[in-house]
mmCIF file of C-alpha atoms in Angstrom:
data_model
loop_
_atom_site.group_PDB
_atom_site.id
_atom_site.type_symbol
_atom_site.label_atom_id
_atom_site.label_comp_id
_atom_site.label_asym_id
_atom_site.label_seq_id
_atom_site.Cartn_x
_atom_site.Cartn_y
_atom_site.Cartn_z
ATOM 1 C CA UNK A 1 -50.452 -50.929 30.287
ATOM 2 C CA UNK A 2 -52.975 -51.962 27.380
ATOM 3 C CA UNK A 3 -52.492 -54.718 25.276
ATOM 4 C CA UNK A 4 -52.735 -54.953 21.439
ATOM 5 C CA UNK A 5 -53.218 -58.397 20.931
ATOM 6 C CA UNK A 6 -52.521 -60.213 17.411
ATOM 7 C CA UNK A 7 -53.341 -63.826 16.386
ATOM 8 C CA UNK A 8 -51.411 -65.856 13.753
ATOM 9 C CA UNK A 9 -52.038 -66.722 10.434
ATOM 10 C CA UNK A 10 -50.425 -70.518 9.547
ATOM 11 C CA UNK A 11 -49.724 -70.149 6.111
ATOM 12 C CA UNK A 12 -47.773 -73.154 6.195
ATOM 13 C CA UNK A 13 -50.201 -75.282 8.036
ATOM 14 C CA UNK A 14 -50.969 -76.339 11.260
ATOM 15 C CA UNK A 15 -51.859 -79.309 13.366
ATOM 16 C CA UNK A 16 -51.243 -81.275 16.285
ATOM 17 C CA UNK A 17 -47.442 -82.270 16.359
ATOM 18 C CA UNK A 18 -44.741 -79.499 16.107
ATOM 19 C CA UNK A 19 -42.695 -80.901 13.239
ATOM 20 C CA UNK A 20 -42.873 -83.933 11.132
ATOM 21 C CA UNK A 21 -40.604 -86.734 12.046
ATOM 22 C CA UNK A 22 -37.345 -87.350 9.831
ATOM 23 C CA UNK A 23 -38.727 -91.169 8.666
ATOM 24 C CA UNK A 24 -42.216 -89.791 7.991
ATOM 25 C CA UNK A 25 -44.044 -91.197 10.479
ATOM 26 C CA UNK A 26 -46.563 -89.523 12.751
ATOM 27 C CA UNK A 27 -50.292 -89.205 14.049
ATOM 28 C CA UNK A 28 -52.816 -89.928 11.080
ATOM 29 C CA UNK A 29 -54.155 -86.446 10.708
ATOM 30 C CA UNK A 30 -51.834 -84.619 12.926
ATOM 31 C CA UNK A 31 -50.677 -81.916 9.996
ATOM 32 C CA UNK A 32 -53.546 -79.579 8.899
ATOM 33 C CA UNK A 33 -52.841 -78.103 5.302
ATOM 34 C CA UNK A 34 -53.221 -74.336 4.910
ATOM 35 C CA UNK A 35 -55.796 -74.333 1.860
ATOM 36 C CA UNK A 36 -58.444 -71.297 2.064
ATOM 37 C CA UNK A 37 -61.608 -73.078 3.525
ATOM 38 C CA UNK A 38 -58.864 -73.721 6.581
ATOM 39 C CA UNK A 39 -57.435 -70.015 6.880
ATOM 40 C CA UNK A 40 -60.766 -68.373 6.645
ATOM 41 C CA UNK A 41 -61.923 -70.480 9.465
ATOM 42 C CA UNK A 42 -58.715 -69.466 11.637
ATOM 43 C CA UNK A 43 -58.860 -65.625 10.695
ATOM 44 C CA UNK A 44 -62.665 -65.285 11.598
ATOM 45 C CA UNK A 45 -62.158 -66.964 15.147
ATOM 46 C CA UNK A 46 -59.375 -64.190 15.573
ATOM 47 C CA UNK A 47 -61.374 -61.291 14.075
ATOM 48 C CA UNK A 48 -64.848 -63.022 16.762
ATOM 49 C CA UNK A 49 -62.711 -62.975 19.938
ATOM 50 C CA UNK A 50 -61.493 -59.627 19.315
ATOM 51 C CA UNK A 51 -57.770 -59.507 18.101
ATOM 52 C CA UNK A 52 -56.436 -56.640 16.444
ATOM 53 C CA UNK A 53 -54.328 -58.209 14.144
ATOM 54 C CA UNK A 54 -53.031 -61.753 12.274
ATOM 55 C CA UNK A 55 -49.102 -62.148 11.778
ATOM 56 C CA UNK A 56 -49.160 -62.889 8.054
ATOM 57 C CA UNK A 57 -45.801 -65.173 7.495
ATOM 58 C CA UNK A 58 -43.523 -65.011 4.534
ATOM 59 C CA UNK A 59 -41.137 -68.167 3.775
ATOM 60 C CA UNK A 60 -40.312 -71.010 1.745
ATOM 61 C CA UNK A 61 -42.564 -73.754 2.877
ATOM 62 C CA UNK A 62 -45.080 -70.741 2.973
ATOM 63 C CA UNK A 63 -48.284 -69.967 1.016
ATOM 64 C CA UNK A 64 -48.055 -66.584 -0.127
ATOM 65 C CA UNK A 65 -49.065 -63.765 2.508
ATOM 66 C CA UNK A 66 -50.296 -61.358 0.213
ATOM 67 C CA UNK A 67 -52.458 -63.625 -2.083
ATOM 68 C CA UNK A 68 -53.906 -64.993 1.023
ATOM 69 C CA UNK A 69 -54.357 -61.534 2.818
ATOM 70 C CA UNK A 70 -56.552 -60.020 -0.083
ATOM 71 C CA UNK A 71 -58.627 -63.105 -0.045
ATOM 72 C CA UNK A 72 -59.104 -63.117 3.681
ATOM 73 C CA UNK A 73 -59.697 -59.415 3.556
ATOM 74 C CA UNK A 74 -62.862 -60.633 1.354
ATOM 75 C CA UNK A 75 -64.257 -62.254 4.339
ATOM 76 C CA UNK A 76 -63.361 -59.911 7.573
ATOM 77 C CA UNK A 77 -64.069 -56.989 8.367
ATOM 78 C CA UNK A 78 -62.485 -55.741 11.519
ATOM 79 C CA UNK A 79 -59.391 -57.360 12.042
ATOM 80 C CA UNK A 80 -55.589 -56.134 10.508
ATOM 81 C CA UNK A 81 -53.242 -58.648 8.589
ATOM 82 C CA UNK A 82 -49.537 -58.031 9.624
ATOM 83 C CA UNK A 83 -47.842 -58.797 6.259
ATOM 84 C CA UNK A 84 -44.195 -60.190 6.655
ATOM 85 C CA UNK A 85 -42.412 -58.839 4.541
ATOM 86 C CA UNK A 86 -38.247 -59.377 3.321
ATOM 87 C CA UNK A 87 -36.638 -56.454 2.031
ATOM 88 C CA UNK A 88 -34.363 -56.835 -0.779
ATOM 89 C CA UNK A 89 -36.892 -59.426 -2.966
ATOM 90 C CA UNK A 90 -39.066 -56.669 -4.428
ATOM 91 C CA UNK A 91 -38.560 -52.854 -5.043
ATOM 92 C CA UNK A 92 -40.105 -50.453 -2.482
ATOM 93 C CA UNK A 93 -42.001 -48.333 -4.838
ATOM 94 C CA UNK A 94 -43.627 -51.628 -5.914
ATOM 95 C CA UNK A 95 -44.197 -52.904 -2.995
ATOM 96 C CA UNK A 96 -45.591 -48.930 -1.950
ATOM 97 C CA UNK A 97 -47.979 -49.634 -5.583
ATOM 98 C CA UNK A 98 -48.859 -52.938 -4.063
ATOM 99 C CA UNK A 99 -49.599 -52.009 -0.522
ATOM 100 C CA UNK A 100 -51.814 -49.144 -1.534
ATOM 101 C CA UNK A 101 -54.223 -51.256 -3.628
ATOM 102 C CA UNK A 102 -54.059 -53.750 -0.984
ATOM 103 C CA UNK A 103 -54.830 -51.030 1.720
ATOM 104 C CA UNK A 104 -58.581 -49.990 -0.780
ATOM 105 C CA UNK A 105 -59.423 -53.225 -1.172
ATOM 106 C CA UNK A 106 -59.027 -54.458 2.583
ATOM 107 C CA UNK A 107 -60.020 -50.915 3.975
ATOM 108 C CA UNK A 108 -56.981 -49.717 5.060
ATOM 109 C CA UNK A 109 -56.320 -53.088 7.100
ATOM 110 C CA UNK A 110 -52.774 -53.928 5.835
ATOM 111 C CA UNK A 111 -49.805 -53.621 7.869
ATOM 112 C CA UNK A 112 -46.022 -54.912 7.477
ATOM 113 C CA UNK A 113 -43.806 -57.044 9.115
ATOM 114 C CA UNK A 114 -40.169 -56.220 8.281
ATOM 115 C CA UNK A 115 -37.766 -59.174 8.065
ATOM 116 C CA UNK A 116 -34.574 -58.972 7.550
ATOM 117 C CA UNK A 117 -33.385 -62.296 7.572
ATOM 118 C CA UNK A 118 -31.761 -64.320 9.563
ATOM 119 C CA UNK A 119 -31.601 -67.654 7.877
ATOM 120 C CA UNK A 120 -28.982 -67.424 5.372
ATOM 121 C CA UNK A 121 -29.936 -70.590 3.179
ATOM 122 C CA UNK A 122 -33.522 -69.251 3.182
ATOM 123 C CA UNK A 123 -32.115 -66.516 1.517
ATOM 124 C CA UNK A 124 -29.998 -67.285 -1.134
ATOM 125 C CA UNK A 125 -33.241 -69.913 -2.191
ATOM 126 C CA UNK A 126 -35.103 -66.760 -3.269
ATOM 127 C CA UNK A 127 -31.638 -65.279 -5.055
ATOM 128 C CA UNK A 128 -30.684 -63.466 -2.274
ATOM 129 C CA UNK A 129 -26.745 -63.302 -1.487
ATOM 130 C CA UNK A 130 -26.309 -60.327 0.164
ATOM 131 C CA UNK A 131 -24.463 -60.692 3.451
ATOM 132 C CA UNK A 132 -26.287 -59.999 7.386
ATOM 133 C CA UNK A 133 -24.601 -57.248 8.073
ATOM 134 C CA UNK A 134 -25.260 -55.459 4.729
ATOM 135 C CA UNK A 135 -29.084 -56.404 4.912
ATOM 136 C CA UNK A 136 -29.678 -54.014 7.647
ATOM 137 C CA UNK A 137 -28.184 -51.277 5.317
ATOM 138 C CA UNK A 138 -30.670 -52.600 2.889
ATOM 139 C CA UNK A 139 -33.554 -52.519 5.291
ATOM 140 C CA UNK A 140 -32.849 -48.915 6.364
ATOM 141 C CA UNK A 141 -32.799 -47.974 2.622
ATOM 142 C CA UNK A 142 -35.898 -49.782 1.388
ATOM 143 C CA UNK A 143 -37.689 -48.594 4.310
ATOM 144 C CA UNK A 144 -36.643 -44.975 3.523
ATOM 145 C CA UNK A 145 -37.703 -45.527 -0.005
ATOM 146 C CA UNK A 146 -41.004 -46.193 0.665
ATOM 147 C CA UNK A 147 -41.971 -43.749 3.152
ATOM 148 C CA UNK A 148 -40.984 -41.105 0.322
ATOM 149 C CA UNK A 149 -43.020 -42.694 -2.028
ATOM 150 C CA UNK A 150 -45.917 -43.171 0.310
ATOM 151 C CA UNK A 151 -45.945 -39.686 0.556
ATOM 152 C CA UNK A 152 -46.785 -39.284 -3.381
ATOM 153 C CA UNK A 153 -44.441 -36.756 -4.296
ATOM 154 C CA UNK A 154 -41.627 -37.488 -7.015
ATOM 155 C CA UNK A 155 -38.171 -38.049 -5.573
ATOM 156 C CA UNK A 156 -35.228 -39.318 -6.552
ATOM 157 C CA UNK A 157 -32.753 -42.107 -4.174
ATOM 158 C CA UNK A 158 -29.076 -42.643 -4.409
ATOM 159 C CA UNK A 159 -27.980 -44.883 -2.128
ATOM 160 C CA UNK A 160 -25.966 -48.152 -2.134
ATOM 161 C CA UNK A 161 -28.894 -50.836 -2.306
ATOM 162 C CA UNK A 162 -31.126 -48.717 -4.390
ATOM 163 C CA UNK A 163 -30.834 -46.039 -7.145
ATOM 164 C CA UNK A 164 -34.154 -44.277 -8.159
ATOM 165 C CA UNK A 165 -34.548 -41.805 -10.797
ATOM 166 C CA UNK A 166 -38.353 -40.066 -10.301
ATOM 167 C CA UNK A 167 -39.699 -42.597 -8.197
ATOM 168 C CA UNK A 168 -43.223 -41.842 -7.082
ATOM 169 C CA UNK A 169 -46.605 -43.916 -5.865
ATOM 170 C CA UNK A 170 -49.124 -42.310 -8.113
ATOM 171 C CA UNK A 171 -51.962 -43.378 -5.890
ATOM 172 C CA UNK A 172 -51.194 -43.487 -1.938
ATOM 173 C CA UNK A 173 -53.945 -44.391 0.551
ATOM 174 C CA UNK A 174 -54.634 -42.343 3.391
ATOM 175 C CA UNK A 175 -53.618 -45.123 5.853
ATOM 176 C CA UNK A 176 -49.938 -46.031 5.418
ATOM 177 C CA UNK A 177 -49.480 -49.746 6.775
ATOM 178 C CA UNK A 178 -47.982 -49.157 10.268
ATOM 179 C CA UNK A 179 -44.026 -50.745 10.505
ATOM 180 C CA UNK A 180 -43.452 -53.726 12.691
ATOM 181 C CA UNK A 181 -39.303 -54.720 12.796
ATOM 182 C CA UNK A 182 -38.059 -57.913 14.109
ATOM 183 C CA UNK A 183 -34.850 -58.292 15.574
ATOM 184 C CA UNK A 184 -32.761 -58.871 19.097
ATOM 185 C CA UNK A 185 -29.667 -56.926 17.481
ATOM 186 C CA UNK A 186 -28.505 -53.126 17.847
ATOM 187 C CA UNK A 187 -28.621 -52.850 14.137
ATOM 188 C CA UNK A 188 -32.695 -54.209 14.113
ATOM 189 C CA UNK A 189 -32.994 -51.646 17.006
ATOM 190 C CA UNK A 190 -31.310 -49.089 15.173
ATOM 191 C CA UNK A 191 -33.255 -49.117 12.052
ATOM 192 C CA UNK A 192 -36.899 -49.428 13.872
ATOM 193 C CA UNK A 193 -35.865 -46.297 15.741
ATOM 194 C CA UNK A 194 -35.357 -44.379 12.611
ATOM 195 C CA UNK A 195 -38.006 -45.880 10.399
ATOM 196 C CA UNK A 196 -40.208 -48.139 12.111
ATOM 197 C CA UNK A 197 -43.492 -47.874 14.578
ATOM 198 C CA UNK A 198 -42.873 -51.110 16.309
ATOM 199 C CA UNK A 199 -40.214 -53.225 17.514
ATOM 200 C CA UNK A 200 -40.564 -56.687 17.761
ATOM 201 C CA UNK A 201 -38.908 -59.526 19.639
ATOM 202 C CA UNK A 202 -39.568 -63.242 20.383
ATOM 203 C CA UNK A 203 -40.381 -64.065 23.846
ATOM 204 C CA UNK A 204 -37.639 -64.023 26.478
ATOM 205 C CA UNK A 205 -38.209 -64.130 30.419
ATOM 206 C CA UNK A 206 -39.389 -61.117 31.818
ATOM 207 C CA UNK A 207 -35.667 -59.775 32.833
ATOM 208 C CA UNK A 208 -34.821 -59.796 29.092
ATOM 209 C CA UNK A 209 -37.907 -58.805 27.752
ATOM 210 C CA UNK A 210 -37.490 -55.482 30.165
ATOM 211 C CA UNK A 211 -33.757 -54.950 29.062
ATOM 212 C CA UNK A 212 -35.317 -54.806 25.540
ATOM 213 C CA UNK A 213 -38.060 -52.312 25.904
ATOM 214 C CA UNK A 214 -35.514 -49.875 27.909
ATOM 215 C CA UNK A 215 -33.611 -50.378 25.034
ATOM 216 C CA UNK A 216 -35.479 -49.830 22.372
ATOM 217 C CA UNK A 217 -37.466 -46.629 23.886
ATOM 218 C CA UNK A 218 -33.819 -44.797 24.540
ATOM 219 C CA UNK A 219 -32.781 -45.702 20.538
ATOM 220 C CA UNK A 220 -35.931 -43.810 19.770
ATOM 221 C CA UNK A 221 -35.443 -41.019 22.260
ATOM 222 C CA UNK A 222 -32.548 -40.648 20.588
ATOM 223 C CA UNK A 223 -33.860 -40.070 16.950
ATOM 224 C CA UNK A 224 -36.712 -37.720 18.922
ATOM 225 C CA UNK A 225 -39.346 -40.449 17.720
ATOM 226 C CA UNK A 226 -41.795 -42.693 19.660
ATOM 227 C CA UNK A 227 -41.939 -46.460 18.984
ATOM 228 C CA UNK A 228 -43.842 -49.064 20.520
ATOM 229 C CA UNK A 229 -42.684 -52.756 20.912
ATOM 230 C CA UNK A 230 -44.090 -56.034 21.307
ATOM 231 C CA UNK A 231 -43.070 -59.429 21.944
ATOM 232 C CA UNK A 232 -44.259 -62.934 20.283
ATOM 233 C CA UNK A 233 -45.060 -66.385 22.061
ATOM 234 C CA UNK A 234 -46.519 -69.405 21.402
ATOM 235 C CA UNK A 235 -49.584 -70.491 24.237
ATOM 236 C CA UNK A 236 -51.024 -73.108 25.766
ATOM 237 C CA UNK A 237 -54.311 -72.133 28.041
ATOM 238 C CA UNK A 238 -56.229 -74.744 29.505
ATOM 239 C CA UNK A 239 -58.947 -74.874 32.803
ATOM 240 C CA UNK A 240 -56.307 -75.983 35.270
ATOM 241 C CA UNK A 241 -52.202 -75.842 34.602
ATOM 242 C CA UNK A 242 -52.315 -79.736 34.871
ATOM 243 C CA UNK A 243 -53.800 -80.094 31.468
ATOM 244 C CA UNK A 244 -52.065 -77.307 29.965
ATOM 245 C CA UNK A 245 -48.938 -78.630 31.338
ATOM 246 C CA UNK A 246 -50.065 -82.134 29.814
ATOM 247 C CA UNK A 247 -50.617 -81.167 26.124
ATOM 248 C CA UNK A 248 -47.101 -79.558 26.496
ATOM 249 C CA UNK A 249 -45.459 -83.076 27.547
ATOM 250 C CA UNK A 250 -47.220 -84.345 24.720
ATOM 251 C CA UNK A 251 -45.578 -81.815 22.349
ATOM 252 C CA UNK A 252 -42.625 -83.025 23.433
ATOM 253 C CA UNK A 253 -43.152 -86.839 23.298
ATOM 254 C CA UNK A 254 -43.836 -86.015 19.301
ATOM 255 C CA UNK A 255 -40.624 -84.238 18.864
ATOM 256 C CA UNK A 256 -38.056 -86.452 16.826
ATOM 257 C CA UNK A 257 -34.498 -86.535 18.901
ATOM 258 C CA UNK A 258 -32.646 -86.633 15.488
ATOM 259 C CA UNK A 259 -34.952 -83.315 14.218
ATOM 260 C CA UNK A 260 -33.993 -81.861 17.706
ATOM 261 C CA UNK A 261 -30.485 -82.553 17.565
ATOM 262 C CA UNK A 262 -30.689 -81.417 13.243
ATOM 263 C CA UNK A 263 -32.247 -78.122 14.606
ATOM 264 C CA UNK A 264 -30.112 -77.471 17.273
ATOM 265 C CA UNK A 265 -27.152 -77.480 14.877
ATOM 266 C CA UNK A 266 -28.842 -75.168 12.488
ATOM 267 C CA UNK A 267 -29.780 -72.133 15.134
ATOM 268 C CA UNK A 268 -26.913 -72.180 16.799
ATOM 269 C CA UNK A 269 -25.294 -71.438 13.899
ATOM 270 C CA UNK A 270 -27.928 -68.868 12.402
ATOM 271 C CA UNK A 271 -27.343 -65.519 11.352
ATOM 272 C CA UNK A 272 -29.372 -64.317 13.730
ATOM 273 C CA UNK A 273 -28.717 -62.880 17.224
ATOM 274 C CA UNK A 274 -32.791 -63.424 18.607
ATOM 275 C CA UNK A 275 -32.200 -66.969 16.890
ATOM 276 C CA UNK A 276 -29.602 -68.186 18.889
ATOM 277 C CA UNK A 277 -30.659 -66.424 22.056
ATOM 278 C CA UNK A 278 -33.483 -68.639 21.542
ATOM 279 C CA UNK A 279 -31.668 -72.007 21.207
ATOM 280 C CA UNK A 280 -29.987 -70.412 24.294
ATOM 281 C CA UNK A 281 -32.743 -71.219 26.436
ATOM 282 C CA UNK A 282 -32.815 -74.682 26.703
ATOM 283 C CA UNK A 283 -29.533 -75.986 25.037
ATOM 284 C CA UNK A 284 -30.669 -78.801 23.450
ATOM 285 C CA UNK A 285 -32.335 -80.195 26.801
ATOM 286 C CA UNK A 286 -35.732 -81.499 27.073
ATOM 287 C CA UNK A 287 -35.659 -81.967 30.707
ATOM 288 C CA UNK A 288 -35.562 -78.089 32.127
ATOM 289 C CA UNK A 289 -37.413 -76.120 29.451
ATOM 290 C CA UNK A 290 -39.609 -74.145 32.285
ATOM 291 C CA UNK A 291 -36.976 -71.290 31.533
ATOM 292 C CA UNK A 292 -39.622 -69.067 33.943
ATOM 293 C CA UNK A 293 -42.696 -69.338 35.558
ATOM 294 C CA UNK A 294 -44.959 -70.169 32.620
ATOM 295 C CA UNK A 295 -42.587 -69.954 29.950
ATOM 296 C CA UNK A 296 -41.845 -73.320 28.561
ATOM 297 C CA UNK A 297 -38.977 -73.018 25.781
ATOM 298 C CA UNK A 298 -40.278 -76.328 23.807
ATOM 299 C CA UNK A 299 -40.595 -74.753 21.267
ATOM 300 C CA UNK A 300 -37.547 -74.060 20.203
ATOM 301 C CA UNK A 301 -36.425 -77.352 20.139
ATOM 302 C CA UNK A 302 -37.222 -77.945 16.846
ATOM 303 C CA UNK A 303 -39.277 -74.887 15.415
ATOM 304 C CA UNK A 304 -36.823 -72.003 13.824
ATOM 305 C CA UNK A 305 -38.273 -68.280 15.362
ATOM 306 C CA UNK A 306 -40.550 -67.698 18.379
ATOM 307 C CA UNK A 307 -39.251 -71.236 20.271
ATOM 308 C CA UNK A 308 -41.190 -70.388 23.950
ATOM 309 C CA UNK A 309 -44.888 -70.524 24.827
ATOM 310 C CA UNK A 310 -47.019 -69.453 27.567
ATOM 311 C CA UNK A 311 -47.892 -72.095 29.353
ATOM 312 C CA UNK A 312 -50.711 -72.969 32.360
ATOM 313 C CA UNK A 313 -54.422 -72.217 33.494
ATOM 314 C CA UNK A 314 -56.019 -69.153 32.098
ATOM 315 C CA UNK A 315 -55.489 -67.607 35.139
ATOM 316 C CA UNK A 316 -51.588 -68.256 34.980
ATOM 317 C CA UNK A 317 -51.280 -67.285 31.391
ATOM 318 C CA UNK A 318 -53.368 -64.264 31.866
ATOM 319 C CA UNK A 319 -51.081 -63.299 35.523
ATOM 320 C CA UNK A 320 -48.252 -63.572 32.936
ATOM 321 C CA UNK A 321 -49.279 -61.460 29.822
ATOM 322 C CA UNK A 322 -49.782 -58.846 32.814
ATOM 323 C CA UNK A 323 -46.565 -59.173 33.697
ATOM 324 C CA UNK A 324 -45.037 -58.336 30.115
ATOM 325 C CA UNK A 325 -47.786 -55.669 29.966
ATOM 326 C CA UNK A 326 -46.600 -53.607 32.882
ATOM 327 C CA UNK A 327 -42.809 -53.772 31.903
ATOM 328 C CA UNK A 328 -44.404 -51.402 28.506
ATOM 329 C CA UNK A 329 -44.905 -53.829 26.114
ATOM 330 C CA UNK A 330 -47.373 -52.861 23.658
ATOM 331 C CA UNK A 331 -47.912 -55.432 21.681
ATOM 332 C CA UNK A 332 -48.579 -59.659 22.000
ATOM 333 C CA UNK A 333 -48.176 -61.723 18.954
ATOM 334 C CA UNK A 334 -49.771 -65.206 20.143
ATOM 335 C CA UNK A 335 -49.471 -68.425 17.892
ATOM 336 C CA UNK A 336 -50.604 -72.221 19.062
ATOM 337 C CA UNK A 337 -50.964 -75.633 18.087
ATOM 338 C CA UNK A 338 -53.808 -75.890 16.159
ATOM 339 C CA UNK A 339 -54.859 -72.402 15.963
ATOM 340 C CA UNK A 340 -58.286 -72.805 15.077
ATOM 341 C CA UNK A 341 -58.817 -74.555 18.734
ATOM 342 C CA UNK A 342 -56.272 -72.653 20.204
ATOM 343 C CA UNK A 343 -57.902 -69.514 19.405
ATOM 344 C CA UNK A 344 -61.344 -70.386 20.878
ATOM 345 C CA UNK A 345 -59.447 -71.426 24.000
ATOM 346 C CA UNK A 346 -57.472 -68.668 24.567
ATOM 347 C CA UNK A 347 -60.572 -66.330 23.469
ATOM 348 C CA UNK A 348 -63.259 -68.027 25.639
ATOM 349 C CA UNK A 349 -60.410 -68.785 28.378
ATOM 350 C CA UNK A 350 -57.880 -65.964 28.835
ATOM 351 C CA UNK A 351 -59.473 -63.057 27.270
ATOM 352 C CA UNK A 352 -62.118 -62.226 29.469
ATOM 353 C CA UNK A 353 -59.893 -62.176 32.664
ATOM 354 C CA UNK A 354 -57.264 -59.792 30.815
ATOM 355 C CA UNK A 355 -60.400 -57.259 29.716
ATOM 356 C CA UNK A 356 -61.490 -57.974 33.501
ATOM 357 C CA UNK A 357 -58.209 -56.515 34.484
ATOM 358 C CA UNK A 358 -58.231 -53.320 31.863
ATOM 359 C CA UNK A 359 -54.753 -55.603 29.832
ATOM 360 C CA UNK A 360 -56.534 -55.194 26.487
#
């Protein structure tokens, strides 16, 4: 029932409100921009309270993950940087050659995110046309590629995404980045339990979030493999619920009812299955977003991927990552609004009750 607990990295900012407003109004400093002096500040609160590891994000409105993680690995030492990383963009021999300088220079400190991608438009920005269904294929491929060349030996790859003639990393660390997958569909499970070390999913109530585990340990029983998995939420942790509760009301007074209704459109008609599970939630409604005990789906109102957070005293939130812990989840991706403060609160908060408790 231990924890591994990762932080987030907010490569594309951070702040007070959860979206800017559609005429461009707002709080006078409510947006935080995600220059260096800012991300260094957020990753060395992470690495003093103890997390494992910072989700790295990939995207459009994105600074870029790996630029930013050799710069940040400058100035840790401890903690891991979970790279996010989209399949199809780059080759997997050079993103095996890439990785494996990255892994000397941050001391073996890099691990990756797989993403296959559930936002269509996002995709075809970057050049991308290939179809959902067909992207899995891809994933399974590109993953397959580069644990072959990870290994250093020449080989050669025929398959229908990729065709490599002598492919080989010439220079392969010891530590090969460990393989987080996202995804809420049978073909995400599928590929993790062939290829990957971790699955991941966005938070759910705990009913779900057990359904998903069972699920995801028989695929791997099935391919004679272990694999972990792990589960992402936003937080709020405060003293007493009443504040926490009152900084999430005042979330939701910032949120812009024509960004809401704008969002709503777009997930429900996303690609992606853990996307619209998580418009699910809450419909569109502002008034019952306490989807279970703790679990405020807010979020997802207007914010595309993880759309719930953990919500109440640091006792509650704390009762509630115990909860996830004992259905076997191994891993807790936390994010939060701003995360430099967020971090301290949650590390000063909520982290000494879950050591208390033997969680992490």
């Amino acid at each position: 029932m231990t924890l591994r607990l990762h932080w987030f990295l907010p490569l594309h900012g951070d702040g007070k409100e959860l979206a800017k407003r559609s005429d461009g109004s707002g709080s006078p400093g409510a947006r935080r921009e995600p220059d260096l002096a800012y991300l260094t500040e957020v990753a060395l609160a992470a690495e003093r309270f103890g997390f494992a590891g910072m989700l790295t994000p990939f995207g459009m409105f994105c600074e870029d993950p790996w630029v930013m993680t050799a710069a940040l690995a400058m100035v840790t030492r401890r903690i891991n940087f979970l790279v996010a990383l989209r399949p199809g963009l780059a080759s997997p021999v050079l993103v095996a050659q890439a990785a494996a300088t990255l892994q000397r220079v941050s001391g073996g400190r890099l691990e990756f995110n797989i993403v296959t991608g559930g936002d269509a438009d996002e995709q075809r920005r970057y050049g991308d046309p290939v179809a959902y269904a067909q992207r899995y294929e891809r994933t399974g491929e590109f993953l397959d590629v580069f644990h072959r060349a990870w290994s250093g030996e020449r080989f050669d790859f025929h398959g229908a995404h990729y065709d490599i003639t002598g492919g080989m990393l010439a220079r392969p660390h010891d530590r090969r980045p460990r393989i987080y997958l996202g995804g809420s569909s049978d073909a995400a499970r599928a590929i993790a339990a062939r290829h990957g070390d971790v699955l991941l999913n966005w938070g759910e109530p705990p009913a779900a979030t057990a359904r998903f585990v069972a699920a995801a340990r028989e695929a791997a029983e099935a391919h004679g493999r272990p694999l972990e998995t792990g589960v992402r939420f936003h937080v709020i942790a405060r003293d007493t619920a009443d504040e926490a509760w009152s900084v999430a009301r005042r979330l939701l007074e910032t949120m812009d009812p024509a960004r809401i209704r704008q969002a709503q459109q777009r997930f429900q008609a996303s690609d992606s299955e853990g996307q619209r599970r998580m418009a699910a939630l809450h419909g569109g409604r502002t008034d019952e977003l306490e989807v279970y005990p703790n679990v405020w789906a807010g979020y997802g109102l207007v914010r595309p991927g993880v759309g719930t957070a953990l919500v109440g005293s640091h006792e509650d939130v704390a009762d509630r990552i115990e909860e996830y812990a004992a259905l076997g989840v191994d891993h807790l991706i936390l994010s939060a609004q701003p995360h430099l403060e967020e971090a301290h609160a949650f590390g000063e908060g909520v982290l000494p009750l879950l050591r208390k408790r033997g969680v992490v």
